[in-house]
């Protein structure tokens, strides 16, 4: 009987195992016969939400990061260009101080010393020609200044190959010769006629226009 009982127990045990329902891993039954997510499922859902929203946030930040840098780079480039322009301006000014030459309005490069001397001739001779001869003191002072500037100009630049072919040199030499020619014929104390004075002033204006 014992053997029979044992034999009868095995089929019962086997069928009970097969009929035993497997536990639901992700849902549990609550009141009202509704299936609700288990704690594991809730945790998984939260992780999924965080990952999705995190990916969206990264995408938005990446998009913004792609839009903002060009503007920042443009502003940085403008500042750099301004700084470079300022530096170049300073460098150019320093180089100009030590450069013996100067670029004129006509685009030619001439010695600064020549231009300084020629401009002084134009300035002093013009003042002398426009001065009222009746005011002896002022007239003599301006005439002496013109004579000095002409003497210095001729002693340094007369016949110099680097300027002899320049338009300003040719015109200025013509003005000086006209003045010297008149006084050599009329005498040093003669009054300068208006037509001669006007011609010399025109030549001075022409010479100045080339600088």
GROMACS .gro file of N, CA and C in nm, residues 98-182:
model
  255
   98UNK      N    1   6.031  10.698  -4.028
   98UNK     CA    2   6.168  10.664  -4.066
   98UNK      C    3   6.185  10.646  -4.217
   99UNK      N    4   6.076  10.654  -4.290
   99UNK     CA    5   6.085  10.639  -4.436
   99UNK      C    6   6.133  10.770  -4.497
  100UNK      N    7   6.240  10.770  -4.576
  100UNK     CA    8   6.292  10.895  -4.635
  100UNK      C    9   6.207  10.946  -4.750
  101UNK      N   10   6.112  10.864  -4.795
  101UNK     CA   11   6.031  10.903  -4.910
  101UNK      C   12   5.885  10.925  -4.870
  102UNK      N   13   5.813  10.990  -4.960
  102UNK     CA   14   5.672  11.017  -4.937
  102UNK      C   15   5.596  11.002  -5.069
  103UNK      N   16   5.477  10.942  -5.061
  103UNK     CA   17   5.394  10.925  -5.180
  103UNK      C   18   5.308  11.049  -5.199
  104UNK      N   19   5.314  11.108  -5.318
  104UNK     CA   20   5.241  11.232  -5.346
  104UNK      C   21   5.100  11.203  -5.397
  105UNK      N   22   5.023  11.309  -5.419
  105UNK     CA   23   4.887  11.295  -5.471
  105UNK      C   24   4.884  11.229  -5.608
  106UNK      N   25   4.986  11.254  -5.685
  106UNK     CA   26   4.994  11.197  -5.820
  106UNK      C   27   5.038  11.051  -5.818
  107UNK      N   28   5.068  10.999  -5.698
  107UNK     CA   29   5.108  10.859  -5.686
  107UNK      C   30   5.258  10.836  -5.694
  108UNK      N   31   5.333  10.942  -5.711
  108UNK     CA   32   5.479  10.928  -5.720
  108UNK      C   33   5.542  10.932  -5.581
  109UNK      N   34   5.653  10.863  -5.569
  109UNK     CA   35   5.726  10.860  -5.442
  109UNK      C   36   5.848  10.949  -5.455
  110UNK      N   37   5.851  11.054  -5.370
  110UNK     CA   38   5.959  11.153  -5.375
  110UNK      C   39   6.025  11.165  -5.238
  111UNK      N   40   6.148  11.215  -5.236
  111UNK     CA   41   6.216  11.233  -5.107
  111UNK      C   42   6.141  11.333  -5.018
  112UNK      N   43   6.127  11.299  -4.894
  112UNK     CA   44   6.058  11.389  -4.801
  112UNK      C   45   6.131  11.522  -4.788
  113UNK      N   46   6.263  11.516  -4.789
  113UNK     CA   47   6.342  11.639  -4.776
  113UNK      C   48   6.315  11.734  -4.892
  114UNK      N   49   6.301  11.678  -5.012
  114UNK     CA   50   6.270  11.762  -5.129
  114UNK      C   51   6.133  11.825  -5.115
  115UNK      N   52   6.034  11.746  -5.079
  115UNK     CA   53   5.898  11.798  -5.066
  115UNK      C   54   5.889  11.905  -4.957
  116UNK      N   55   5.960  11.883  -4.847
  116UNK     CA   56   5.960  11.983  -4.739
  116UNK      C   57   6.020  12.115  -4.787
  117UNK      N   58   6.131  12.107  -4.857
  117UNK     CA   59   6.199  12.228  -4.905
  117UNK      C   60   6.114  12.299  -5.011
  118UNK      N   61   6.055  12.222  -5.103
  118UNK     CA   62   5.973  12.281  -5.209
  118UNK      C   63   5.848  12.346  -5.151
  119UNK      N   64   5.787  12.282  -5.054
  119UNK     CA   65   5.666  12.339  -4.990
  119UNK      C   66   5.699  12.469  -4.916
  120UNK      N   67   5.817  12.474  -4.858
  120UNK     CA   68   5.857  12.596  -4.789
  120UNK      C   69   5.877  12.711  -4.888
  121UNK      N   70   5.931  12.680  -5.007
  121UNK     CA   71   5.946  12.782  -5.110
  121UNK      C   72   5.810  12.835  -5.153
  122UNK      N   73   5.717  12.746  -5.178
  122UNK     CA   74   5.582  12.786  -5.219
  122UNK      C   75   5.516  12.873  -5.112
  123UNK      N   76   5.528  12.832  -4.988
  123UNK     CA   77   5.465  12.904  -4.878
  123UNK      C   78   5.522  13.046  -4.862
  124UNK      N   79   5.653  13.055  -4.851
  124UNK     CA   80   5.716  13.185  -4.824
  124UNK      C   81   5.709  13.279  -4.946
  125UNK      N   82   5.724  13.223  -5.065
  125UNK     CA   83   5.718  13.308  -5.185
  125UNK      C   84   5.576  13.360  -5.208
  126UNK      N   85   5.478  13.277  -5.182
  126UNK     CA   86   5.339  13.321  -5.197
  126UNK      C   87   5.308  13.433  -5.098
  127UNK      N   88   5.351  13.416  -4.973
  127UNK     CA   89   5.327  13.520  -4.873
  127UNK      C   90   5.395  13.651  -4.912
  128UNK      N   91   5.515  13.641  -4.967
  128UNK     CA   92   5.589  13.761  -5.008
  128UNK      C   93   5.520  13.834  -5.123
  129UNK      N   94   5.470  13.757  -5.221
  129UNK     CA   95   5.404  13.818  -5.337
  129UNK      C   96   5.269  13.881  -5.300
  130UNK      N   97   5.204  13.826  -5.199
  130UNK     CA   98   5.073  13.878  -5.159
  130UNK      C   99   5.083  13.989  -5.054
  131UNK      N  100   5.202  14.008  -5.003
  131UNK     CA  101   5.220  14.111  -4.900
  131UNK      C  102   5.212  14.250  -4.962
  132UNK      N  103   5.154  14.342  -4.886
  132UNK     CA  104   5.143  14.481  -4.932
  132UNK      C  105   5.282  14.547  -4.927
  133UNK      N  106   5.327  14.593  -5.041
  133UNK     CA  107   5.460  14.654  -5.050
  133UNK      C  108   5.469  14.785  -4.973
  134UNK      N  109   5.356  14.846  -4.941
  134UNK     CA  110   5.356  14.972  -4.868
  134UNK      C  111   5.398  14.952  -4.723
  135UNK      N  112   5.372  14.832  -4.669
  135UNK     CA  113   5.416  14.801  -4.532
  135UNK      C  114   5.559  14.748  -4.543
  136UNK      N  115   5.653  14.836  -4.537
  136UNK     CA  116   5.792  14.804  -4.564
  136UNK      C  117   5.845  14.694  -4.471
  137UNK      N  118   5.812  14.703  -4.343
  137UNK     CA  119   5.865  14.608  -4.245
  137UNK      C  120   5.818  14.465  -4.274
  138UNK      N  121   5.687  14.448  -4.292
  138UNK     CA  122   5.632  14.315  -4.318
  138UNK      C  123   5.677  14.264  -4.455
  139UNK      N  124   5.680  14.355  -4.552
  139UNK     CA  125   5.720  14.315  -4.687
  139UNK      C  126   5.864  14.265  -4.689
  140UNK      N  127   5.951  14.336  -4.617
  140UNK     CA  128   6.091  14.296  -4.614
  140UNK      C  129   6.108  14.163  -4.540
  141UNK      N  130   6.032  14.144  -4.433
  141UNK     CA  131   6.042  14.020  -4.356
  141UNK      C  132   5.998  13.899  -4.440
  142UNK      N  133   5.887  13.912  -4.511
  142UNK     CA  134   5.840  13.801  -4.595
  142UNK      C  135   5.934  13.779  -4.715
  143UNK      N  136   5.989  13.890  -4.769
  143UNK     CA  137   6.082  13.876  -4.883
  143UNK      C  138   6.210  13.805  -4.840
  144UNK      N  139   6.259  13.838  -4.720
  144UNK     CA  140   6.380  13.772  -4.671
  144UNK      C  141   6.356  13.622  -4.647
  145UNK      N  142   6.238  13.588  -4.596
  145UNK     CA  143   6.205  13.448  -4.573
  145UNK      C  144   6.197  13.371  -4.706
  146UNK      N  145   6.140  13.438  -4.809
  146UNK     CA  146   6.132  13.374  -4.941
  146UNK      C  147   6.270  13.353  -5.001
  147UNK      N  148   6.358  13.453  -4.988
  147UNK     CA  149   6.494  13.442  -5.041
  147UNK      C  150   6.569  13.326  -4.975
  148UNK      N  151   6.552  13.313  -4.845
  148UNK     CA  152   6.622  13.207  -4.771
  148UNK      C  153   6.574  13.068  -4.812
  149UNK      N  154   6.444  13.053  -4.825
  149UNK     CA  155   6.390  12.922  -4.863
  149UNK      C  156   6.430  12.885  -5.006
  150UNK      N  157   6.433  12.986  -5.097
  150UNK     CA  158   6.475  12.961  -5.237
  150UNK      C  159   6.623  12.923  -5.242
  151UNK      N  160   6.705  12.993  -5.165
  151UNK     CA  161   6.849  12.964  -5.162
  151UNK      C  162   6.875  12.821  -5.113
  152UNK      N  163   6.806  12.782  -5.006
  152UNK     CA  164   6.823  12.646  -4.951
  152UNK      C  165   6.773  12.541  -5.050
  153UNK      N  166   6.662  12.570  -5.114
  153UNK     CA  167   6.604  12.475  -5.210
  153UNK      C  168   6.700  12.451  -5.328
  154UNK      N  169   6.753  12.561  -5.384
  154UNK     CA  170   6.842  12.548  -5.500
  154UNK      C  171   6.975  12.482  -5.464
  155UNK      N  172   7.023  12.509  -5.346
  155UNK     CA  173   7.152  12.451  -5.306
  155UNK      C  174   7.143  12.301  -5.284
  156UNK      N  175   7.027  12.253  -5.247
  156UNK     CA  176   7.011  12.110  -5.218
  156UNK      C  177   6.954  12.030  -5.335
  157UNK      N  178   6.871  12.092  -5.418
  157UNK     CA  179   6.797  12.013  -5.516
  157UNK      C  180   6.814  12.055  -5.662
  158UNK      N  181   6.881  12.160  -5.687
  158UNK     CA  182   6.899  12.204  -5.826
  158UNK      C  183   6.978  12.100  -5.905
  159UNK      N  184   6.916  12.049  -6.012
  159UNK     CA  185   6.980  11.952  -6.100
  159UNK      C  186   6.989  11.810  -6.045
  160UNK      N  187   6.928  11.782  -5.931
  160UNK     CA  188   6.932  11.647  -5.873
  160UNK      C  189   6.849  11.550  -5.959
  161UNK      N  190   6.911  11.439  -5.998
  161UNK     CA  191   6.849  11.346  -6.091
  161UNK      C  192   6.721  11.283  -6.035
  162UNK      N  193   6.711  11.267  -5.907
  162UNK     CA  194   6.593  11.201  -5.849
  162UNK      C  195   6.468  11.289  -5.852
  163UNK      N  196   6.484  11.422  -5.878
  163UNK     CA  197   6.367  11.510  -5.881
  163UNK      C  198   6.362  11.599  -6.005
  164UNK      N  199   6.468  11.602  -6.082
  164UNK     CA  200   6.476  11.699  -6.191
  164UNK      C  201   6.368  11.681  -6.297
  165UNK      N  202   6.319  11.558  -6.312
  165UNK     CA  203   6.216  11.531  -6.412
  165UNK      C  204   6.074  11.542  -6.357
  166UNK      N  205   6.061  11.573  -6.229
  166UNK     CA  206   5.928  11.582  -6.168
  166UNK      C  207   5.856  11.711  -6.209
  167UNK      N  208   5.725  11.699  -6.228
  167UNK     CA  209   5.646  11.815  -6.271
  167UNK      C  210   5.657  11.931  -6.173
  168UNK      N  211   5.652  11.899  -6.044
  168UNK     CA  212   5.659  12.005  -5.943
  168UNK      C  213   5.792  12.078  -5.949
  169UNK      N  214   5.898  12.004  -5.973
  169UNK     CA  215   6.030  12.064  -5.982
  169UNK      C  216   6.037  12.158  -6.103
  170UNK      N  217   5.986  12.114  -6.217
  170UNK     CA  218   5.990  12.193  -6.341
  170UNK      C  219   5.911  12.323  -6.325
  171UNK      N  220   5.791  12.312  -6.269
  171UNK     CA  221   5.705  12.431  -6.253
  171UNK      C  222   5.765  12.526  -6.150
  172UNK      N  223   5.816  12.472  -6.042
  172UNK     CA  224   5.875  12.558  -5.938
  172UNK      C  225   6.000  12.629  -5.989
  173UNK      N  226   6.079  12.559  -6.068
  173UNK     CA  227   6.197  12.621  -6.127
  173UNK      C  228   6.157  12.735  -6.220
  174UNK      N  229   6.049  12.717  -6.293
  174UNK     CA  230   5.999  12.822  -6.382
  174UNK      C  231   5.959  12.947  -6.303
  175UNK      N  232   5.891  12.927  -6.190
  175UNK     CA  233   5.850  13.040  -6.106
  175UNK      C  234   5.971  13.115  -6.052
  176UNK      N  235   6.071  13.042  -6.007
  176UNK     CA  236   6.191  13.105  -5.952
  176UNK      C  237   6.268  13.181  -6.061
  177UNK      N  238   6.276  13.124  -6.179
  177UNK     CA  239   6.345  13.190  -6.290
  177UNK      C  240   6.273  13.319  -6.332
  178UNK      N  241   6.140  13.315  -6.333
  178UNK     CA  242   6.064  13.435  -6.369
  178UNK      C  243   6.092  13.548  -6.270
  179UNK      N  244   6.095  13.512  -6.144
  179UNK     CA  245   6.121  13.612  -6.040
  179UNK      C  246   6.264  13.666  -6.053
  180UNK      N  247   6.362  13.577  -6.071
  180UNK     CA  248   6.502  13.620  -6.082
  180UNK      C  249   6.525  13.702  -6.208
  181UNK      N  250   6.459  13.662  -6.316
  181UNK     CA  251   6.475  13.734  -6.443
  181UNK      C  252   6.425  13.878  -6.431
  182UNK      N  253   6.311  13.895  -6.365
  182UNK     CA  254   6.256  14.030  -6.351
  182UNK      C  255   6.350  14.118  -6.270
   0.00000   0.00000   0.00000
